[in-house]
CSV table of C-alpha atoms and ligand atoms in Angstrom, one decimal:
chain,number,residue,atom,x,y,z
L,45,UNK,CA,0.0,0.0,0.0
L,46,UNK,CA,1.2,3.5,-0.8
L,47,UNK,CA,0.6,6.0,2.0
L,48,UNK,CA,0.3,8.9,-0.4
L,49,UNK,CA,-2.1,11.6,0.9
L,50,UNK,CA,-2.1,10.4,4.5
L,51,UNK,CA,-2.1,13.2,7.1
L,52,UNK,CA,0.8,12.6,9.5
L,53,UNK,CA,1.8,14.5,12.7
L,54,UNK,CA,5.5,14.2,13.7
L,55,UNK,CA,6.3,15.2,17.2
L,56,UNK,CA,9.9,16.3,17.7
L,57,UNK,CA,12.1,18.1,15.1
L,58,UNK,CA,15.5,16.6,15.9
L,59,UNK,CA,17.4,14.3,13.6
L,60,UNK,CA,14.8,11.5,13.8
L,61,UNK,CA,11.8,13.8,13.3
L,62,UNK,CA,13.3,15.8,10.5
L,63,UNK,CA,14.5,12.7,8.7
L,64,UNK,CA,11.2,10.9,9.0
L,65,UNK,CA,9.2,14.0,8.0
L,66,UNK,CA,11.4,14.5,4.9
L,67,UNK,CA,11.0,10.9,3.7
L,68,UNK,CA,7.3,11.0,4.2
L,69,UNK,CA,6.8,14.3,2.5
L,70,UNK,CA,8.9,13.2,-0.5
L,71,UNK,CA,6.6,10.2,-0.7
L,72,UNK,CA,3.6,12.4,-1.0
L,73,UNK,CA,2.2,12.3,2.6
L,74,UNK,CA,0.9,15.5,4.2
L,75,UNK,CA,3.3,16.0,7.2
L,76,UNK,CA,3.1,18.6,10.0
L,77,UNK,CA,5.7,18.9,12.7
L,78,UNK,CA,5.3,19.9,16.3
L,79,UNK,CA,8.4,20.9,18.3
L,80,UNK,CA,8.6,22.1,21.9
L,81,UNK,CA,11.7,24.3,21.4
L,82,UNK,CA,12.0,27.6,19.6
L,83,UNK,CA,14.1,25.9,16.9
L,84,UNK,CA,14.8,22.6,15.3
L,85,UNK,CA,17.7,20.1,15.7
L,86,UNK,CA,17.1,18.7,19.2
L,87,UNK,CA,20.4,17.4,20.5
L,88,UNK,CA,22.1,18.6,17.3
L,89,UNK,CA,22.3,22.0,19.0
L,90,UNK,CA,24.2,25.3,18.9
L,91,UNK,CA,23.9,27.9,21.6
L,92,UNK,CA,24.5,31.5,20.8
L,93,UNK,CA,26.0,33.5,23.7
L,94,UNK,CA,26.4,37.3,24.1
L,95,UNK,CA,28.2,39.0,26.9
L,96,UNK,CA,29.9,42.3,27.8
L,97,UNK,CA,33.7,42.0,28.1
L,98,UNK,CA,35.7,43.7,30.9
L,99,UNK,CA,36.5,46.6,28.5
L,100,UNK,CA,32.7,47.1,27.9
L,101,UNK,CA,32.8,45.7,24.4
L,102,UNK,CA,29.9,43.5,23.3
L,103,UNK,CA,31.0,39.9,22.5
L,104,UNK,CA,29.3,36.9,20.9
L,105,UNK,CA,30.2,33.3,20.4
L,106,UNK,CA,28.5,30.0,19.3
L,107,UNK,CA,28.9,26.6,21.0
L,108,UNK,CA,27.8,23.2,19.7
L,109,UNK,CA,26.8,22.0,23.1
L,110,UNK,CA,25.0,18.8,22.2
L,111,UNK,CA,26.6,16.3,19.8
L,112,UNK,CA,29.9,17.7,18.6
L,113,UNK,CA,29.7,15.6,15.4
L,114,UNK,CA,28.8,12.1,14.4
L,115,UNK,CA,30.1,9.1,12.5
L,116,UNK,CA,28.5,7.1,9.7
L,117,UNK,CA,28.8,3.3,9.2
L,118,UNK,CA,25.5,2.0,7.9
L,119,UNK,CA,25.9,2.1,4.1
L,120,UNK,CA,22.6,3.7,3.4
L,121,UNK,CA,23.4,6.4,6.0
L,122,UNK,CA,26.9,6.8,4.6
L,123,UNK,CA,25.4,7.5,1.1
L,124,UNK,CA,22.9,10.0,2.6
L,125,UNK,CA,25.6,11.8,4.5
L,126,UNK,CA,27.9,12.0,1.5
L,127,UNK,CA,25.1,13.5,-0.6
L,128,UNK,CA,24.4,16.0,2.2
L,129,UNK,CA,28.1,16.9,2.1
L,130,UNK,CA,28.0,17.4,-1.6
L,131,UNK,CA,24.9,19.7,-1.1
L,132,UNK,CA,27.0,21.8,1.3
L,133,UNK,CA,25.1,20.8,4.4
L,134,UNK,CA,27.8,18.8,6.2
L,135,UNK,CA,31.5,19.1,6.6
L,136,UNK,CA,34.1,16.5,7.5
L,137,UNK,CA,36.2,17.2,10.6
L,138,UNK,CA,39.4,15.4,11.3
L,139,UNK,CA,40.1,16.6,14.9
L,140,UNK,CA,43.7,16.3,16.2
L,141,UNK,CA,43.3,14.2,19.3
L,142,UNK,CA,45.0,15.3,22.5
L,143,UNK,CA,47.9,13.1,23.8
L,144,UNK,CA,46.9,11.0,26.7
L,145,UNK,CA,43.3,10.6,25.5
L,146,UNK,CA,41.7,7.3,25.2
L,147,UNK,CA,40.4,6.7,21.7
L,148,UNK,CA,36.6,6.0,21.6
L,149,UNK,CA,36.4,7.3,18.0
L,150,UNK,CA,35.8,4.4,15.7
L,151,UNK,CA,37.0,6.5,12.8
L,152,UNK,CA,39.4,9.4,12.6
L,153,UNK,CA,36.9,11.9,11.2
L,154,UNK,CA,33.5,13.2,12.2
L,155,UNK,CA,30.7,14.7,10.2
L,156,UNK,CA,29.0,17.9,11.3
L,157,UNK,CA,26.4,20.2,9.9
L,158,UNK,CA,27.5,23.7,8.9
L,159,UNK,CA,27.3,26.6,9.7
L,160,UNK,CA,25.7,25.2,12.9
L,161,UNK,CA,24.4,21.9,14.2
L,162,UNK,CA,20.7,22.4,13.6
L,163,UNK,CA,21.4,23.5,10.0
L,164,UNK,CA,20.9,20.0,8.6
L,165,UNK,CA,17.5,19.6,10.3
L,166,UNK,CA,16.5,23.0,9.1
L,167,UNK,CA,17.4,22.0,5.5
L,168,UNK,CA,15.5,18.7,5.8
L,169,UNK,CA,12.4,20.5,7.1
L,170,UNK,CA,12.5,23.3,4.5
L,171,UNK,CA,9.0,23.9,3.1
L,172,UNK,CA,7.2,21.6,5.6
L,173,UNK,CA,4.6,23.0,8.1
L,174,UNK,CA,6.5,23.3,11.4
L,175,UNK,CA,5.1,24.5,14.7
L,176,UNK,CA,7.8,25.4,17.2
L,177,UNK,CA,7.3,26.3,20.8
L,178,UNK,CA,4.6,23.5,21.1
L,179,UNK,CA,4.9,21.0,24.0
L,180,UNK,CA,2.7,18.1,23.0
L,181,UNK,CA,1.4,16.7,26.3
L,182,UNK,CA,-1.5,14.5,25.2
L,183,UNK,CA,-2.6,12.5,22.2
L,184,UNK,CA,-6.3,11.8,21.7
L,185,UNK,CA,-7.7,9.3,19.2
L,186,UNK,CA,-11.3,9.7,17.9
L,187,UNK,CA,-13.4,9.0,14.8
L,188,UNK,CA,-11.9,12.0,13.1
L,189,UNK,CA,-8.3,10.8,13.7
L,190,UNK,CA,-5.6,11.8,16.1
L,191,UNK,CA,-5.6,15.1,18.0
L,192,UNK,CA,-2.5,16.7,19.6
L,193,UNK,CA,-2.9,18.8,22.7
L,194,UNK,CA,-0.9,21.1,24.8
L,195,UNK,CA,-2.2,22.2,28.3
L,196,UNK,CA,-5.7,21.3,27.2
L,197,UNK,CA,-5.6,23.2,23.9
L,198,UNK,CA,-5.7,21.6,20.5
L,199,UNK,CA,-2.5,22.0,18.5
L,200,UNK,CA,-3.7,20.0,15.5
L,201,UNK,CA,-6.3,17.4,14.6
L,202,UNK,CA,-7.5,15.0,12.0
L,203,UNK,CA,-4.3,13.1,11.6
L,204,UNK,CA,-4.2,9.5,10.3
L,205,UNK,CA,-1.0,8.9,12.1
L,206,UNK,CA,1.1,10.3,14.9
L,207,UNK,CA,4.9,9.7,15.0
L,208,UNK,CA,6.8,10.4,18.1
L,209,UNK,CA,10.5,11.3,17.5
L,210,UNK,CA,11.4,12.1,21.1
L,211,UNK,CA,13.9,10.7,23.6
L,212,UNK,CA,12.0,7.6,24.8
L,213,UNK,CA,11.6,8.6,28.4
L,214,UNK,CA,9.8,11.7,27.1
L,215,UNK,CA,7.7,9.7,24.7
L,216,UNK,CA,6.5,7.4,27.5
L,217,UNK,CA,3.8,9.7,28.9
L,218,UNK,CA,2.3,10.3,25.5
L,219,UNK,CA,2.3,6.6,24.7
L,220,UNK,CA,0.8,5.3,28.1
L,221,UNK,CA,-2.9,5.8,27.3
L,222,UNK,CA,-2.6,4.1,23.9
L,223,UNK,CA,0.2,1.5,24.1
L,224,UNK,CA,1.0,1.0,27.8
L,225,UNK,CA,3.5,-1.8,27.0
L,226,UNK,CA,5.5,0.6,24.8
L,227,UNK,CA,5.4,3.2,27.5
L,228,UNK,CA,6.8,0.6,29.9
L,229,UNK,CA,9.6,-0.3,27.5
L,230,UNK,CA,10.3,3.4,26.8
L,231,UNK,CA,10.8,4.1,30.5
L,232,UNK,CA,12.9,1.0,30.9
L,233,UNK,CA,15.4,1.9,28.2
L,234,UNK,CA,18.2,3.8,30.0
L,235,UNK,CA,19.4,7.2,28.7
L,236,UNK,CA,22.5,8.9,30.0
L,237,UNK,CA,22.4,12.5,31.3
L,238,UNK,CA,25.2,15.0,30.5
L,239,UNK,CA,26.2,18.4,31.8
L,240,UNK,CA,28.0,20.6,29.2
L,241,UNK,CA,30.2,23.6,29.9
L,242,UNK,CA,30.5,26.2,27.1
L,243,UNK,CA,33.0,29.0,27.5
L,244,UNK,CA,35.5,31.4,26.1
L,245,UNK,CA,38.9,31.9,27.6
L,246,UNK,CA,41.7,34.3,26.8
L,247,UNK,CA,44.2,32.5,24.6
L,248,UNK,CA,47.4,34.2,25.4
L,249,UNK,CA,49.4,31.0,25.3
L,250,UNK,CA,49.9,29.3,22.0
L,251,UNK,CA,46.8,27.2,21.2
L,252,UNK,CA,47.2,23.5,22.1
L,253,UNK,CA,48.2,21.2,19.3
L,254,UNK,CA,44.9,19.3,19.5
L,255,UNK,CA,41.2,19.9,19.0
L,256,UNK,CA,39.6,17.1,20.9
L,257,UNK,CA,40.5,15.4,24.1
L,258,UNK,CA,39.0,12.3,25.8
L,259,UNK,CA,40.3,12.4,29.4
L,260,UNK,CA,40.8,8.9,30.9
L,261,UNK,CA,39.7,9.9,34.4
L,262,UNK,CA,38.0,12.6,36.4
L,263,UNK,CA,34.7,14.4,35.7
L,264,UNK,CA,35.3,15.2,32.1
L,265,UNK,CA,34.4,12.9,29.3
L,266,UNK,CA,35.3,15.1,26.3
L,267,UNK,CA,36.9,18.5,25.7
L,268,UNK,CA,36.3,20.2,22.3
L,269,UNK,CA,37.9,23.2,20.9
L,270,UNK,CA,34.7,24.5,19.2
L,271,UNK,CA,36.6,27.1,17.2
L,272,UNK,CA,38.7,24.3,15.6
L,273,UNK,CA,35.7,22.8,13.9
L,274,UNK,CA,35.0,23.6,10.2
L,275,UNK,CA,32.7,26.5,9.6
L,276,UNK,CA,33.0,27.8,13.2
L,277,UNK,CA,34.3,31.2,14.0
L,278,UNK,CA,37.9,31.5,15.2
L,279,UNK,CA,38.7,34.7,17.1
L,280,UNK,CA,42.2,35.9,17.6
L,281,UNK,CA,43.2,35.8,21.3
L,282,UNK,CA,40.2,33.6,22.3
L,283,UNK,CA,39.7,29.8,22.8
L,284,UNK,CA,36.2,28.5,22.5
L,285,UNK,CA,35.5,25.4,24.6
L,286,UNK,CA,32.7,22.9,24.9
L,287,UNK,CA,33.3,20.4,27.7
L,288,UNK,CA,31.2,17.4,28.4
L,289,UNK,CA,31.0,15.9,31.9
L,290,UNK,CA,30.9,12.1,32.2
L,291,UNK,CA,27.5,10.5,32.6
L,292,UNK,CA,28.4,9.3,36.1
L,293,UNK,CA,29.4,12.8,37.2
L,294,UNK,CA,26.4,14.3,35.5
L,295,UNK,CA,24.0,11.9,37.2
L,296,UNK,CA,25.5,12.6,40.7
L,297,UNK,CA,25.2,16.4,40.0
L,298,UNK,CA,22.0,16.3,38.0
L,299,UNK,CA,20.1,18.6,40.4
L,300,UNK,CA,23.1,20.7,41.5
L,301,UNK,CA,22.8,24.5,40.9
L,302,UNK,CA,24.2,25.6,37.5
L,303,UNK,CA,26.7,28.0,39.1
L,304,UNK,CA,28.2,25.1,41.1
L,305,UNK,CA,28.4,22.8,38.1
L,306,UNK,CA,29.9,25.6,36.0
L,307,UNK,CA,32.6,26.2,38.6
L,308,UNK,CA,33.4,22.5,39.0
L,309,UNK,CA,33.7,22.0,35.3
L,310,UNK,CA,35.8,25.1,34.8
L,311,UNK,CA,38.1,23.9,37.5
L,312,UNK,CA,38.3,20.4,36.0
L,313,UNK,CA,39.3,21.8,32.6
L,314,UNK,CA,42.1,23.9,34.2
L,315,UNK,CA,43.3,20.8,36.1
L,316,UNK,CA,43.3,18.7,32.9
L,317,UNK,CA,45.1,21.4,30.9
L,318,UNK,CA,47.6,22.0,33.8
L,319,UNK,CA,47.2,25.8,33.7
L,320,UNK,CA,44.9,28.4,35.0
L,321,UNK,CA,42.4,29.8,32.5
L,322,UNK,CA,41.2,33.4,32.2
L,323,UNK,CA,37.5,33.1,31.5
L,324,UNK,CA,35.6,35.8,29.5
L,325,UNK,CA,32.4,33.9,29.4
L,326,UNK,CA,31.0,30.5,30.7
L,327,UNK,CA,27.6,28.8,30.9
L,328,UNK,CA,26.3,25.3,31.4
L,329,UNK,CA,23.5,23.2,29.9
L,330,UNK,CA,22.0,20.1,31.4
L,331,UNK,CA,21.0,17.4,29.1
L,332,UNK,CA,18.7,15.1,31.0
L,333,UNK,CA,18.6,12.6,28.2
L,334,UNK,CA,21.9,13.2,26.4
L,335,UNK,CA,22.6,9.8,24.8
L,336,UNK,CA,21.9,6.1,24.7
L,337,UNK,CA,24.6,4.0,26.4
L,338,UNK,CA,26.9,2.6,23.7
L,339,UNK,CA,27.0,-0.6,25.6
L,340,UNK,CA,23.4,-1.2,24.6
L,341,UNK,CA,24.1,-0.3,21.0
L,342,UNK,CA,26.0,-2.8,19.0
L,343,UNK,CA,22.6,-3.5,17.4
L,344,UNK,CA,21.9,-7.0,18.8
L,345,UNK,CA,21.1,-6.1,22.5
L,346,UNK,CA,18.9,-3.2,21.4
L,347,UNK,CA,17.1,-5.4,18.9
L,348,UNK,CA,16.6,-7.8,21.7
L,349,UNK,CA,14.8,-5.2,23.8
L,350,UNK,CA,12.8,-3.7,21.0
L,351,UNK,CA,11.1,-5.2,18.0
L,352,UNK,CA,13.3,-3.4,15.6
L,353,UNK,CA,14.6,0.0,14.7
L,354,UNK,CA,11.3,1.7,15.3
L,355,UNK,CA,7.8,0.9,16.7
L,356,UNK,CA,4.8,1.1,14.4
L,357,UNK,CA,1.2,0.1,15.0
L,358,UNK,CA,-0.6,0.2,11.7
L,359,UNK,CA,-4.0,-0.4,13.3
L,360,UNK,CA,-4.0,2.8,15.3
L,361,UNK,CA,-1.4,4.8,13.2
L,362,UNK,CA,0.9,5.3,16.1
L,363,UNK,CA,4.7,5.2,15.7
L,364,UNK,CA,7.9,5.9,17.5
L,365,UNK,CA,11.4,6.5,16.3
L,366,UNK,CA,14.7,7.9,17.7
L,367,UNK,CA,18.2,7.2,18.6
L,368,UNK,CA,17.4,4.7,21.3
L,369,UNK,CA,15.5,2.5,18.9
L,370,UNK,CA,17.9,2.9,16.0
L,371,UNK,CA,21.0,2.0,18.1
L,372,UNK,CA,22.6,5.2,19.4
L,373,UNK,CA,23.7,8.7,18.3
L,374,UNK,CA,22.8,10.6,15.2
L,375,UNK,CA,23.2,7.6,13.0
L,376,UNK,CA,20.8,5.6,15.2
L,377,UNK,CA,18.3,8.4,15.0
L,378,UNK,CA,18.5,8.5,11.3
L,379,UNK,CA,18.2,4.7,10.9
L,380,UNK,CA,15.2,4.6,13.1
L,381,UNK,CA,13.5,7.4,11.3
L,382,UNK,CA,14.2,5.9,8.0
L,383,UNK,CA,12.8,2.6,9.0
L,384,UNK,CA,9.6,4.2,10.4
L,385,UNK,CA,9.0,6.3,7.3
L,386,UNK,CA,9.3,3.2,5.2
L,387,UNK,CA,6.8,1.3,7.3
L,388,UNK,CA,4.3,4.2,7.2
L,389,UNK,CA,4.6,4.5,3.5
L,390,UNK,CA,4.3,0.7,2.9
L,391,UNK,CA,1.8,-0.1,5.6
L,392,UNK,CA,0.0,3.1,6.4
L,393,UNK,CA,-2.8,3.3,9.0
L,394,UNK,CA,-5.6,0.9,8.2
L,395,UNK,CA,-3.5,-1.3,5.9
L,396,UNK,CA,-3.5,-5.1,5.9
L,397,UNK,CA,-0.9,-5.1,8.6
L,398,UNK,CA,-3.6,-4.1,11.1
L,399,UNK,CA,-2.7,-4.3,14.8
L,400,UNK,CA,0.8,-5.5,13.9
L,401,UNK,CA,3.6,-3.9,15.9
L,402,UNK,CA,6.0,-4.0,12.9
L,403,UNK,CA,9.6,-3.4,12.4
L,404,UNK,CA,11.5,-3.3,9.2
L,405,UNK,CA,15.2,-3.9,8.5
L,406,UNK,CA,16.9,-1.2,6.6
L,407,UNK,CA,17.1,-1.7,2.9
L,408,UNK,CA,20.3,-3.5,1.9
L,409,UNK,CA,22.8,-1.5,-0.1
A,531,FAD,C1,26.2,16.2,25.0
A,531,FAD,C2,25.9,15.2,23.9
A,531,FAD,C3,26.9,14.6,23.2
A,531,FAD,C4,26.6,13.7,22.1
A,531,FAD,N1,27.6,13.2,21.4
A,531,FAD,C5,27.3,12.4,20.3
A,531,FAD,C6,28.3,11.9,19.4
A,531,FAD,O1,29.5,12.1,19.7
A,531,FAD,N2,27.9,11.2,18.3
A,531,FAD,C7,26.6,10.9,18.0
A,531,FAD,O2,26.3,10.3,17.0
A,531,FAD,N3,25.6,11.4,18.8
A,531,FAD,C8,25.9,12.1,20.0
A,531,FAD,N4,24.9,12.6,20.8
A,531,FAD,C9,23.6,12.1,20.6
A,531,FAD,C10,22.8,12.7,19.4
A,531,FAD,O3,22.8,14.1,19.5
A,531,FAD,C11,21.4,12.1,19.4
A,531,FAD,O4,21.5,10.7,19.4
A,531,FAD,C12,20.5,12.5,18.3
A,531,FAD,O5,20.7,13.9,17.9
A,531,FAD,C13,19.1,12.2,18.7
A,531,FAD,O6,18.2,12.7,17.7
A,531,FAD,P1,16.6,12.4,18.0
A,531,FAD,O7,15.9,13.1,16.9
A,531,FAD,O8,16.4,11.0,18.2
A,531,FAD,O9,16.3,13.2,19.4
A,531,FAD,P2,16.4,14.7,19.8
A,531,FAD,O10,17.6,15.4,19.1
A,531,FAD,O11,16.4,14.7,21.3
A,531,FAD,O12,15.1,15.4,19.2
A,531,FAD,C14,13.9,15.2,19.9
A,531,FAD,C15,13.1,16.6,19.7
A,531,FAD,O13,11.8,16.4,20.3
A,531,FAD,C16,11.5,17.6,21.0
A,531,FAD,N5,10.5,17.3,22.0
A,531,FAD,C17,10.7,16.6,23.2
A,531,FAD,N6,9.5,16.5,23.8
A,531,FAD,C18,8.6,17.1,23.1
A,531,FAD,C19,7.2,17.3,23.2
A,531,FAD,N7,6.5,16.9,24.3
A,531,FAD,N8,6.5,18.0,22.3
A,531,FAD,C20,7.2,18.5,21.2
A,531,FAD,N9,8.5,18.3,21.0
A,531,FAD,C21,9.2,17.6,21.9
A,531,FAD,C22,12.8,18.1,21.5
A,531,FAD,O14,12.8,19.5,21.8
A,531,FAD,C23,13.8,17.7,20.4
A,531,FAD,O15,13.9,18.8,19.5
A,531,FAD,C24,25.2,13.5,21.8
A,531,FAD,C25,24.2,14.2,22.5
A,531,FAD,C26,24.5,15.0,23.5
A,531,FAD,C27,23.4,15.8,24.2
């Protein structure tokens, strides 16, 4: 069955939601997106900061405070990424790794959107109806189709299908009235928290001969020279840092005041660098659901917990995709969204596959 003409609501405009929406729209479905933030991208995020320097001058900087970049292995995703690079949406970054780092990178280079992290999602969503600043907090199903609500008001209605592209713990509340067993599974899948420090220091010393560090101990998981990335601004006399705390440290300090976390991470960075830092600006961001543990990724264990790369109930027209179902990371989010879009196109709501909770392997290269 071809799903052409179906009205589909996608909740969440991160990598998974944007990918799914684009595939569905290209197949002729009528797609509308609902996103709680002011902009798109989700954890592909860039923060713009403005502050007044000691000399009274207005300063600005940008920090990629979510995923710093991503890798691509699944052949279909590799091809997609390479096309996006040819279209000028992605750049290849080969960071110089700091001595003494452990080496979690499975390849020497990372992909990243330019000029900022949400840019790829913005491009994917170009021309599609998008409602930002909408927290979807209830889904209702009636004879006229699905209705999306926020604080008791209707955001949109008359949808044949609703697809949730949210971190699973956030999707759970929306799923509970309709698929309680999915909600239970969504809550059970662990996601790791992460505090991120974004800051600018005076760079009087020669810049370090590295762009990315993976400390082997202490509270810091990853240190990124944001201004070393392709397409990011480099300012003479400044160093732009994005520092990610480990999941363990972040969990322990999850509810700590931001000022305390900021001071602790600034101090940890100075200790790791072995020199004091002159900060011009610093801020922190808490990701409650930063990432899926890699240990659960290498596909098999995740597949054992979930029925595939996405969840799709063709009888009700309810679907779920995201990094946790696709494996992990940006690639996982894309794979999951791709799989869900294909299911909706092939087995749209009310199709022969009624009531089936379906999963579909990715097309073979
Ligand atoms: C600090 C950090 C470091 C990372 N490092 C890497 C890395 O090195 N490599 C890698 O591949 N990946 C990394 N990731 C993970 C990667 O960013 C994610 O796996 C991927 O971006 C997830 O995409 P998604 O679309 O599934 O979810 P998200 O990007 O979280 O998108 C979900 C969207 O749904 C919206 N939303 C949530 N609830 C609602 C609601 N009720 N109503 C409406 N909208 C809602 C959110 O605002 C968000 O925009 C990192 C993430 C973080 C935070």
